[in-house]
XYZ file of C-alpha atoms in Angstrom:
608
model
C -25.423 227.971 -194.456
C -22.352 226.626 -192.629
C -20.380 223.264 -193.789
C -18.081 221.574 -192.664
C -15.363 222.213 -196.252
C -14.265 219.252 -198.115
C -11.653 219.698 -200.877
C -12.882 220.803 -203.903
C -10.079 220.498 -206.077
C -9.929 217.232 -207.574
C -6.556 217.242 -208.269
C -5.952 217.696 -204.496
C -6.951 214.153 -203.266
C -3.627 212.850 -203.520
C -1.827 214.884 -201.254
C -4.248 213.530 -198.587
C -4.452 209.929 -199.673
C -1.937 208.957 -196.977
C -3.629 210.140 -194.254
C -6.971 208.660 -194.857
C -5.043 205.176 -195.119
C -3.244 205.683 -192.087
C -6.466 205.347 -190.051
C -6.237 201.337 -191.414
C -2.737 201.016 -191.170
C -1.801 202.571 -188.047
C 0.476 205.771 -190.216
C 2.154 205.511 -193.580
C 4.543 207.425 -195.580
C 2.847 209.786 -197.529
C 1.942 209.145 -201.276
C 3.390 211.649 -203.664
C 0.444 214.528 -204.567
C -1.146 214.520 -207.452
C -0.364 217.925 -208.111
C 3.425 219.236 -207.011
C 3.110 220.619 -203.883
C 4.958 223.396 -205.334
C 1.612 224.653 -207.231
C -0.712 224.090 -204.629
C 0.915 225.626 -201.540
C 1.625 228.734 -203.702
C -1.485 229.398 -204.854
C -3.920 230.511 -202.468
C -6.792 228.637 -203.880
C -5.262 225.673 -204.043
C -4.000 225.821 -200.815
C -7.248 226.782 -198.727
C -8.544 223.371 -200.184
C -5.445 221.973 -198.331
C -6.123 223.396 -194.975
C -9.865 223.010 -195.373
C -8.958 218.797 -195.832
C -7.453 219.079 -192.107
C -10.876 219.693 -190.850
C -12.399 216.696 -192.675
C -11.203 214.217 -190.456
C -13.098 215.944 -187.404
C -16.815 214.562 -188.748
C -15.581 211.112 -189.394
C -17.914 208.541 -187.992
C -16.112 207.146 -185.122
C -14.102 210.443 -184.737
C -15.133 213.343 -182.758
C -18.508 213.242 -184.569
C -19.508 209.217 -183.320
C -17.089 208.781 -180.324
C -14.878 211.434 -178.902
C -17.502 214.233 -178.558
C -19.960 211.957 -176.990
C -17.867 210.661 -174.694
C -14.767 212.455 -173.367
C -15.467 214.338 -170.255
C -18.073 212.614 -168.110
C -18.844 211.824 -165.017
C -17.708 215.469 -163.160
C -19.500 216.895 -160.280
C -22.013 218.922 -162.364
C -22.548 216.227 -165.494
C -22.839 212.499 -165.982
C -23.987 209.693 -168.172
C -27.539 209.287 -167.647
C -26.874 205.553 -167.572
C -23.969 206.126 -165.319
C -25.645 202.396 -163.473
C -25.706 200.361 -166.550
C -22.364 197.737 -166.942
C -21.599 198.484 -170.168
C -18.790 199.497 -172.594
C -20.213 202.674 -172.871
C -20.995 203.856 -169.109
C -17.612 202.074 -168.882
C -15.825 205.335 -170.405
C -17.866 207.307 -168.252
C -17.634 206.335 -164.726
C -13.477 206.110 -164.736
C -13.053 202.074 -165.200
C -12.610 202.044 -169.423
C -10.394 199.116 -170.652
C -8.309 199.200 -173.933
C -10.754 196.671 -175.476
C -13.555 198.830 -174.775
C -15.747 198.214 -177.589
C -17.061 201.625 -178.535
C -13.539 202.380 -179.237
C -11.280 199.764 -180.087
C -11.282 200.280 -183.685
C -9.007 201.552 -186.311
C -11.492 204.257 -187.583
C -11.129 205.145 -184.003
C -10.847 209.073 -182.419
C -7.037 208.087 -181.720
C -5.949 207.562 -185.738
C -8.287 210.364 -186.652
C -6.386 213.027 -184.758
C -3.212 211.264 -186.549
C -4.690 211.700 -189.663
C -5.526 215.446 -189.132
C -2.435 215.820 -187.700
C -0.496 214.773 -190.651
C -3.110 216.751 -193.385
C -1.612 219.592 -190.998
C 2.185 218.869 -191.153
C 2.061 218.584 -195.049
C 0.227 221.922 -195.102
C 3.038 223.725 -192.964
C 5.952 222.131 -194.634
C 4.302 223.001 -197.889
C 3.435 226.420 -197.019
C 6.999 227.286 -195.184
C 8.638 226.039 -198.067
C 6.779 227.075 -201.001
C 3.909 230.430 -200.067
C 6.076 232.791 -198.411
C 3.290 233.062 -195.663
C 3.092 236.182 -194.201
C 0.946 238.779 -191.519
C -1.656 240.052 -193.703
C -1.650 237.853 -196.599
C -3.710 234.975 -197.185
C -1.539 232.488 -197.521
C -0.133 233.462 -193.530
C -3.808 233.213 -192.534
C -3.607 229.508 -193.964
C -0.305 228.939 -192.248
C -2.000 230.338 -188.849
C -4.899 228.176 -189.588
C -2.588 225.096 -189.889
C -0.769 225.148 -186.650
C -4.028 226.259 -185.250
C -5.905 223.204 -186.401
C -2.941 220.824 -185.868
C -2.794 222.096 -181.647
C -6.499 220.983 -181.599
C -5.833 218.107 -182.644
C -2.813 217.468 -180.504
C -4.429 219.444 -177.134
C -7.577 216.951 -177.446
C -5.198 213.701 -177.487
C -3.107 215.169 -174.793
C -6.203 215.685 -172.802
C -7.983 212.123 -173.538
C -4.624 209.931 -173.492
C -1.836 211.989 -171.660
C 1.778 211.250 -173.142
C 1.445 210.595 -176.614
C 3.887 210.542 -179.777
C 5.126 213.838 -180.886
C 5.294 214.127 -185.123
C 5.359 218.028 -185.821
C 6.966 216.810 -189.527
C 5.361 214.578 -192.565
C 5.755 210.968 -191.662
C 8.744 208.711 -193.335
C 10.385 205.408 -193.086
C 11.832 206.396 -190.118
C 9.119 207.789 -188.326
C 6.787 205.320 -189.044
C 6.615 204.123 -185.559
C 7.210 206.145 -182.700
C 7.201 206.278 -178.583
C 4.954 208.202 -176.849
C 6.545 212.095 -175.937
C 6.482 213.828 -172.663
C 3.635 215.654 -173.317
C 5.066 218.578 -171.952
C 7.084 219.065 -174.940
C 4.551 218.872 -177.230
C 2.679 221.465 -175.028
C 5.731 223.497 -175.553
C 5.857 223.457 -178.912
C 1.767 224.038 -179.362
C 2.269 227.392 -177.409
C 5.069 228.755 -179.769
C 3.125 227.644 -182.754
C 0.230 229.419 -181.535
C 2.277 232.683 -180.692
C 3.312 232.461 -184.207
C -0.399 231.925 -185.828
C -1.253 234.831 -183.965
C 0.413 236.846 -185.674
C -0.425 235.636 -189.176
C -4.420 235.286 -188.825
C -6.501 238.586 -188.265
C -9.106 239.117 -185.380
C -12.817 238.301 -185.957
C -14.541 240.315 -188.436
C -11.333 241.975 -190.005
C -11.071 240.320 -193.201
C -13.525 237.911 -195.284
C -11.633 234.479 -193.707
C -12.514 235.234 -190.171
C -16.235 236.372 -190.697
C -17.230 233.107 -189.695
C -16.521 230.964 -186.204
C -16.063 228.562 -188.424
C -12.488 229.950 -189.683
C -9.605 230.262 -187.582
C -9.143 234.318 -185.883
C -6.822 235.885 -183.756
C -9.289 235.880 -180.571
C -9.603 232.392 -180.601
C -5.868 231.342 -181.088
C -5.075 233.797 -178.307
C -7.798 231.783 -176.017
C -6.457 228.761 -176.859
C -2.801 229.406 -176.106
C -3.922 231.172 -173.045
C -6.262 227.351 -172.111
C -3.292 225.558 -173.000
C -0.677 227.319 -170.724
C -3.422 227.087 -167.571
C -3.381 222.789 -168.729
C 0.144 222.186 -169.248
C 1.123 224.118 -165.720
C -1.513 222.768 -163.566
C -1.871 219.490 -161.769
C -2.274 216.338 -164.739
C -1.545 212.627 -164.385
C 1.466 211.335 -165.434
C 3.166 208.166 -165.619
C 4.561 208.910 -161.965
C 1.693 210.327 -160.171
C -0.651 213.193 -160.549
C 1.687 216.390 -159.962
C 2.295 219.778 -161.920
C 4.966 219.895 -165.033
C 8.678 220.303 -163.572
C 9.244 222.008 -166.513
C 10.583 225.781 -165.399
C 9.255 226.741 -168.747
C 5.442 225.526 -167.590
C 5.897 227.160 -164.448
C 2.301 228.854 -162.749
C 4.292 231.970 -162.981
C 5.138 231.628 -166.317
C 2.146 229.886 -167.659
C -0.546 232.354 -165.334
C 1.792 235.438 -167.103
C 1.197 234.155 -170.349
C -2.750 233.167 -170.328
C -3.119 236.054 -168.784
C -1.675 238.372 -171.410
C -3.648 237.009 -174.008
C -6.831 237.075 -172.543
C -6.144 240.957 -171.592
C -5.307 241.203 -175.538
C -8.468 239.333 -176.749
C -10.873 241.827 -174.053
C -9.211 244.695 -174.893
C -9.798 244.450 -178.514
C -12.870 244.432 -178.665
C -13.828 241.788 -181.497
C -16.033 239.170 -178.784
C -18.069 239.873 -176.428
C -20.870 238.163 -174.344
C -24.209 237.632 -175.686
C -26.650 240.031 -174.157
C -28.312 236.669 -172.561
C -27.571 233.612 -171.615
C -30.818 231.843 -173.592
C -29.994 234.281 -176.467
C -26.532 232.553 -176.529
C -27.942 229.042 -176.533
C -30.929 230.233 -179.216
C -28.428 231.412 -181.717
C -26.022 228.006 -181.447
C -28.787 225.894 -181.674
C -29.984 227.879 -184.925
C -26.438 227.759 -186.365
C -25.618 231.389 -186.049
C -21.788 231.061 -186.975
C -21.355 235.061 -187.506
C -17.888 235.837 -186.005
C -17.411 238.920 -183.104
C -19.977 237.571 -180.719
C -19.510 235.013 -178.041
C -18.513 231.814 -179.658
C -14.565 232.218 -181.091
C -14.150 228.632 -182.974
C -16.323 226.003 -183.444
C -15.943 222.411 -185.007
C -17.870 222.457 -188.344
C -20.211 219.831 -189.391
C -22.120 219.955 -192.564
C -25.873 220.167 -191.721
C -26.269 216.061 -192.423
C -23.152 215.130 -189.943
C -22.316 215.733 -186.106
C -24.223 214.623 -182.978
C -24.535 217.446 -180.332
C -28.349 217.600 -180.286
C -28.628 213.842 -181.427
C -26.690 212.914 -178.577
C -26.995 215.743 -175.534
C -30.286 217.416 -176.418
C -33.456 217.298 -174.196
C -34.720 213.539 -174.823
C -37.486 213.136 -177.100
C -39.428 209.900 -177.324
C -40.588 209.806 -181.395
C -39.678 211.947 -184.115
C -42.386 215.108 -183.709
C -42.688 218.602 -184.437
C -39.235 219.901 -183.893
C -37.208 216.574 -185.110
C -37.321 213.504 -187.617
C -34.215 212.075 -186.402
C -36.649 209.701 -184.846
C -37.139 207.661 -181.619
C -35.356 208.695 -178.353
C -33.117 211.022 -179.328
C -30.848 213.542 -177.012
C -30.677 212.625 -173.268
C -27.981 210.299 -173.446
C -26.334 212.702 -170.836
C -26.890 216.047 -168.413
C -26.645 217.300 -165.273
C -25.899 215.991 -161.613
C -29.537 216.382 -159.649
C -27.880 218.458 -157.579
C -26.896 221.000 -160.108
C -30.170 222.887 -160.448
C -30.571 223.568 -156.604
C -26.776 224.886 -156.620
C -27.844 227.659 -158.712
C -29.141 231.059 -156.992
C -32.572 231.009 -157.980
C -32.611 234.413 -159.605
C -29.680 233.157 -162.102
C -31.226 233.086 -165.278
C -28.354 230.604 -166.248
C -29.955 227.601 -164.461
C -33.433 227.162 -166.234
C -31.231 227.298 -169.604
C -29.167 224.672 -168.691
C -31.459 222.276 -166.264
C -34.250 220.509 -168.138
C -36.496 218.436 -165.537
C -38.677 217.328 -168.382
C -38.857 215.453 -171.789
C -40.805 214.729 -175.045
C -43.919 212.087 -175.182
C -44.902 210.214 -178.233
C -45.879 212.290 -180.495
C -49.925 212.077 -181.758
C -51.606 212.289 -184.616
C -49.403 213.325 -188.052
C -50.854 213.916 -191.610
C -50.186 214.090 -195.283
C -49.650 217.853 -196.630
C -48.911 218.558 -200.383
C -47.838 214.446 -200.709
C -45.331 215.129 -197.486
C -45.473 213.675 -194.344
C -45.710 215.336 -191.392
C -44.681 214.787 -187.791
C -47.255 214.435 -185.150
C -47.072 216.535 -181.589
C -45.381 215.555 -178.774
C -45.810 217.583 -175.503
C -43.478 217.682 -172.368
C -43.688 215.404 -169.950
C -42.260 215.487 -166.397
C -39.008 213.708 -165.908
C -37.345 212.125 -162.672
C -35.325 213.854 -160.113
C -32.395 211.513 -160.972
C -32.349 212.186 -164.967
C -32.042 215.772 -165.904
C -31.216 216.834 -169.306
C -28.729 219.522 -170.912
C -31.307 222.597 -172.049
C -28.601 224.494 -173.774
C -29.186 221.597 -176.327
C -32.691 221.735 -178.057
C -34.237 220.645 -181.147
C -36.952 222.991 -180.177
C -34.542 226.317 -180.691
C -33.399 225.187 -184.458
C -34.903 226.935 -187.278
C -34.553 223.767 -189.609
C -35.947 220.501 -189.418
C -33.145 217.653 -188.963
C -33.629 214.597 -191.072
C -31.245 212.679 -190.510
C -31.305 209.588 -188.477
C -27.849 209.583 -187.151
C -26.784 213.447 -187.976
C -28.213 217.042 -186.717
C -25.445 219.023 -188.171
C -24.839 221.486 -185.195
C -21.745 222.593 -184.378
C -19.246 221.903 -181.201
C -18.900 225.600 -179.697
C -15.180 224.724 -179.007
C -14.076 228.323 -177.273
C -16.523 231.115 -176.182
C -15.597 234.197 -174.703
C -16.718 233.681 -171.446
C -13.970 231.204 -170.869
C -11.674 233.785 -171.875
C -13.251 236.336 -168.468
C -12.741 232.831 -166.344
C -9.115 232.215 -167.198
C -8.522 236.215 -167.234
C -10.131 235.646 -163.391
C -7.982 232.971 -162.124
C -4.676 234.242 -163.693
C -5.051 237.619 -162.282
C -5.830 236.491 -159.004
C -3.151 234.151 -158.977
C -0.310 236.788 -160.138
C -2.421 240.364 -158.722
C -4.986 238.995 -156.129
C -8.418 238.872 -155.581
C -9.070 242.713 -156.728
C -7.475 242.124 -160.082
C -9.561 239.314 -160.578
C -13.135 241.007 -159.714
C -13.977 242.806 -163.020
C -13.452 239.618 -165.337
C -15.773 237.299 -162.706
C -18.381 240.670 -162.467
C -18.690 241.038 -165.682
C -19.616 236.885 -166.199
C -22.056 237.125 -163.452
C -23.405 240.267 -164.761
C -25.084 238.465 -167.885
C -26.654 236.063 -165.243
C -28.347 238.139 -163.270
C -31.290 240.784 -163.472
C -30.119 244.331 -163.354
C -32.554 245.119 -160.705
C -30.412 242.017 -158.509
C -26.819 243.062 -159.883
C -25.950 245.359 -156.338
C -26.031 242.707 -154.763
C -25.671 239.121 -156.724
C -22.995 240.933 -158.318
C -20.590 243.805 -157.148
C -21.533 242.479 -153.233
C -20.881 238.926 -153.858
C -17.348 239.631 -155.743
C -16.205 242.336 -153.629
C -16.420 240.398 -150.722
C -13.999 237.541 -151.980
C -11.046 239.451 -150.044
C -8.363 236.450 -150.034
C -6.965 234.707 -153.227
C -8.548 231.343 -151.866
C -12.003 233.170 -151.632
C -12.087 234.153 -155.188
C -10.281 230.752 -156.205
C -13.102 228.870 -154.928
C -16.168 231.454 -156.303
C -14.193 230.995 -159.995
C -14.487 227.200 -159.689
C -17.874 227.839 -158.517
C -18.725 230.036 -161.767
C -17.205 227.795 -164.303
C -19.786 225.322 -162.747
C -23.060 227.572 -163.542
C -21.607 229.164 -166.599
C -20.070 225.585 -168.468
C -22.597 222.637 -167.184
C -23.290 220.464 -170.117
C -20.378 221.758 -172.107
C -18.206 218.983 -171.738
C -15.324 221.492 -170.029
C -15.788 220.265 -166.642
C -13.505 217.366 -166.099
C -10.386 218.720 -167.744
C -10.589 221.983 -165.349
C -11.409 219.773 -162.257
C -8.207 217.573 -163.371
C -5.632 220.867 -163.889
C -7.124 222.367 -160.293
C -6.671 219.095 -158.830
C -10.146 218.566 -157.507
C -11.473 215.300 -159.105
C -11.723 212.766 -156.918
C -12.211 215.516 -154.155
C -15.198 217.131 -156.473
C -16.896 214.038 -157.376
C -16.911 212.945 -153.790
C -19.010 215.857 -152.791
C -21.026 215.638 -155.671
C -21.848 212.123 -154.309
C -22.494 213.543 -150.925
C -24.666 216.405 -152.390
C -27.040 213.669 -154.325
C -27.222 212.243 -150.804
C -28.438 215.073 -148.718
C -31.133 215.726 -151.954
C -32.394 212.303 -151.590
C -32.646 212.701 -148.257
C -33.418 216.383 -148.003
C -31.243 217.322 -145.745
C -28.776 219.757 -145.080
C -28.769 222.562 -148.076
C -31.536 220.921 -149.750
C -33.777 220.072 -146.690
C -36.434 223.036 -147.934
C -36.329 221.336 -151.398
C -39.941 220.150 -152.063
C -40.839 216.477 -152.250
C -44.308 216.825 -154.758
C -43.924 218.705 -158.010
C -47.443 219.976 -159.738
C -47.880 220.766 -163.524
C -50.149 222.165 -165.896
C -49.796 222.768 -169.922
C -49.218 226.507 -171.266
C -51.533 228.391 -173.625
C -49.545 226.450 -176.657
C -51.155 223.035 -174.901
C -47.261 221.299 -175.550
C -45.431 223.310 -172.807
C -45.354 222.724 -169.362
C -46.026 225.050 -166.194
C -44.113 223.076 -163.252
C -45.426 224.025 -159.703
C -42.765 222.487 -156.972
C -38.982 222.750 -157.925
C -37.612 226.094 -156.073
C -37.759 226.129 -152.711
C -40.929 227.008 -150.931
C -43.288 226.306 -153.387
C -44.739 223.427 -151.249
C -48.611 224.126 -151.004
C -51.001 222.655 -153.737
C -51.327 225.384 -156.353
C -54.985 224.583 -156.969
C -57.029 222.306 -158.951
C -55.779 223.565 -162.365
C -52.734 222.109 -161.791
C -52.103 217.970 -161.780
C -50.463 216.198 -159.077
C -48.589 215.717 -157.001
C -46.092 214.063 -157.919
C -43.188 212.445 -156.304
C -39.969 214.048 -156.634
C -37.504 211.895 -154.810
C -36.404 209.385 -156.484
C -32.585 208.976 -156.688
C -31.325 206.022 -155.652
C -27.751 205.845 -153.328
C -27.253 202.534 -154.222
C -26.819 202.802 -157.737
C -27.222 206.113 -159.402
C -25.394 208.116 -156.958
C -22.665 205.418 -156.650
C -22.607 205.512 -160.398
C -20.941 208.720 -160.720
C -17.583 206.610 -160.935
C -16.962 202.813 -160.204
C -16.896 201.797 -156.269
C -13.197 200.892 -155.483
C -11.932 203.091 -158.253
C -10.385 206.411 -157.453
C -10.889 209.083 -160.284
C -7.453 210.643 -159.951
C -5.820 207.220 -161.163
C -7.987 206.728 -163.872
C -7.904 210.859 -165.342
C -6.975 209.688 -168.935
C -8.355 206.822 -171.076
C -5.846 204.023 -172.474
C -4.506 203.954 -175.844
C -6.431 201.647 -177.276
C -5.533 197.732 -177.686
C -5.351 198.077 -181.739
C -2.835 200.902 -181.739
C -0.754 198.995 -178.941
C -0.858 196.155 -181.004
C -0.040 198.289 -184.337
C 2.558 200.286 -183.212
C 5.716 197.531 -183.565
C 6.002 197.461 -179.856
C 6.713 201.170 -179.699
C 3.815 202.063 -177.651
C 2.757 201.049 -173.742
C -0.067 201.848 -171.558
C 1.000 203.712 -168.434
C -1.205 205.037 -165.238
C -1.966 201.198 -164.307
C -3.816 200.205 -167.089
């Protein structure tokens, strides 16, 4: 059973009190350990507890668990808020118009002091394990090093991506560091590519030794992926302080930086330790069961213990009561998913698309007894949505193999880095350096998983092979990480380093448009959708949403019912605030308490 590790040692929870009360006090000095760090960071044992106490600050409650999961990378042109129309705090941070007050995050328990926190659990470990385990290749202790500045570039690549420019501290905080500007970010991405060339070399690939059994552990693959993401972000387009542009750093040059991802990605295939899963709903099945075995398709995920974490609570397919699959209670999952649009982009035959578009929802459960003294959940069955609220299907109570409990907590994990992501980057650096041709096996081979083998001549080696020109296959990659990521929370981050937001989300507006008004590429999408329940009476059969299914089905089937509603005026406006423009408004603000914390050391920039 997976969990998220917390120290066991007691004599360990000094070393880390300093970082937990940095979250109140902006950052302290560190305390002095209760044990010397001498001991701990030269035995093994004690030292694992160390790098296992970085992680804890991950599944804190207004942390990635309560506030930076839920809410970093909405509105894109495949995924939004579901309440994109509301004028709130929360759609706020959704639809590109969030203030440093915002309420869901100005706090000093906040996602911002959390990564500080982990940050500085991670420089103690390094220091401590540079200076006093002789970490090596092959040893454990030089996994734990490799895990460190693995954990630490996390932590540093997710602020970099949320908040741009931020302050650099790569060494135990002090009197003199106390308070600090914010860094040119691209020397902090500098820094988190050598120190993930160097863990590299120190941790082992999945499956080769006990530590990297689990996704949950730090391996070679992933550290390789995530150098090879980072070096696509810190060389492609990004908003700074002056304007959205690409780094002028020669060192995070394209050439440079494509070179780079490229090489590792050609390291990670070649060796053979990931691979895709056989199917895309096989994929989904095992993360929603909390199948963390290493050498499959997932290469690191964020650990929660089973009671902590909010993937399903927040993005699964909505469910009106607590019922058979889930005692978190009352309307949980739904709070986002994808653009209308999404499921009609999709080639009918790609088995990706039903996975990943849910048009329907949970009633109120019925009924419920007493067994054996315990209480027990009535049924709820599926009930037909609305064209304008779709909901994530790659997230569902209905796939676990546990009941959740819980009322705030489902204990799933955050599939950081799968391998497919790895094929996509592989994909756009080769065509980029080699062209189109050098590009073709890695997108194949994605497409190849979505796609009946019976429809692979053609939805596969015909479609690639005829992407002759590097701007052909540029576009059918963006394309693919579209129907391969949806509802991953990837999107925006991609769309921001190609330098398509604004120019993405517009057409995403103007593809909600021509639904609603079936016209253009949708004008053969039907109006009247007809259902019926499967043999297990919960189920639904839906008669209505491909294309050409537009005669009544028969009397067996209810209906019909109207499929049209999306509104221009608000829910397709929603997507980001009229009279805002997305590519001024990439990154959130630092939020007012750390401004006001920080000794007048830290600014907002980008016009906030």
């Amino acid at each position: 059973m997976k969990r998220i590790i917390i120290i066991a040692a007691i004599t360990m929870t000094g070393l880390f009190t300093s970082c937990q009360d940095a979250t109140d006090k902006f950052l302290e000095a560190p305390a002095k350990s209760t044990l010397d760090e001498s001991v701990i960071f030269s035995t093994a044992g004690l030292a694992k507890g160390a790098i296992d106490g970085i992680k804890i600050p991950f599944a804190e409650t207004n942390s990635y668990r309560g506030r930076f999961l839920p809410w970093y990378g909405f509105n894109t042109d495949v995924e939004w808020y579901n309440s994109s129309e509301t004028t709130d705090d929360k759609s706020d941070l959704c639809v590109y118009d969030t203030k440093a007050n915002n309420s869901q995050m100005n706090t000093t328990d906040n996602a911002w002091a959390m990564m500080y926190s982990g940050i500085e659990r991670a420089n103690i470990c390094i220091r401590g394990l540079r200076k006093f385990g002789n970490p090596e290749s092959g040893t454990e202790l030089g996994q734990l090093l490799g895990e460190a500045l693995t954990l630490r570039a996390i932590y540093y690549a997710d602020l970099m991506k949320a908040w741009g420019d931020v302050p650099a501290r790569f060494e135990p905080i002090n009197s003199e560091t106390l308070y600090l500007p914010k860094s040119n970010r691209d020397e902090i991405y500098k820094q988190l590519i050598k120190d993930l060339g160097e863990a590299a070399e120190l941790v082992p690939w999945p499956n080769e030794t006990a530590a990297t059994a689990s996704v949950e552990r730090i391996n070679k693959a992933f550290v390789k992926g995530l150098r090879a993401r980072l070096a696509m972000v810190a060389s492609g387009y990004q908003q700074y302080p002056d304007g959205v542009r690409r780094s002028t750093d020669t060192e995070l040059s394209v050439e440079k930086m494509y070179k780079l991802a490229l090489d590792e990605c050609r390291a990670v295939i070649q060796s053979g330790t990931a691979h895709l899963e056989p199917s895309f709903e096989t994929l989904w099945k095992k993360y929603n069961q909390g199948n963390t075995d290493a050498g499959g398709e997932s290469l690191w995920e964020l650990p929660f213990a089973d009671g902590r974490g909010r993937m399903l609570f927040t993005f699964a397919v909505y469910h009106t009561s607590a019922d058979q699959y889930q005692a978190n209670g009352a309307k949980k999952g739904g709070v986002a998913g994808p653009l209308p649009n999404v499921f009609y982009d999709y080639d009918e035959s790609d088995s990706r698309r039903d996975v990943t578009c849910v048009p329907y929802k949970y009633g109120t459960a019925v009924g419920g007894t007493v067994v054996n003294g315990t209480a027990v959940n009535g049924i709820a069955k599926q009930e037909l949505g609305t064209l304008n609220t779709w909901y994530f299907g790659k997230y569902r109570y209905e796939w676990m193999n546990r009941m959740v409990t819980s009322t705030n907590d489902d204990g799933v994990n955050k599939v950081y880095m799968r391998y497919a992501e790895i094929l996509l980057i592989a994909a756009e650096a080769a065509n980029e350096i080699e062209g189109p041709a050098a590009a073709a096996p890695y997108l194949k081979e994605i497409r190849r998983r979505a796609f009946a083998p019976a429809l692979q001549a053609q939805k596969v080696d015909n479609y690639v092979n005829a992407l002759a020109t590097k701007q052909n296959m540029f576009n059918a990659i963006v394309e693919e990480h579209k129907y391969e990521f949806t509802g991953e929370m990837e999107r925006k981050q991609a769309l921001i380093r190609w330098n398509l937001l604004k120019t993405k989300l517009d057409e995403a507006k103007d593809k909600m448009l021509r639904l609603q008004q079936r016209t253009g590429e949708y004008a053969t999408v039907p109006t009247n959708l007809y259902y019926k329940f499967k043999t297990d009476n919960v189920s639904l059969d839906i008669y209505g949403l491909n294309r050409g299914e537009t005669t009544n089905p028969g009397v067996e089937y209810s209906g019909p019912v109207d499929w049209t509603s999306l509104d221009p005026a608000t829910k397709i406006n929603a997507l980001y605030k009229t009279g805002v423009n997305p590519d001024n408004r990439q990154l959130w603000p630092i939020w007012q308490v750390f401004i006001d914390g920080s000794n007048g050391k830290l600014v907002n920039d980008y016009g906030y």
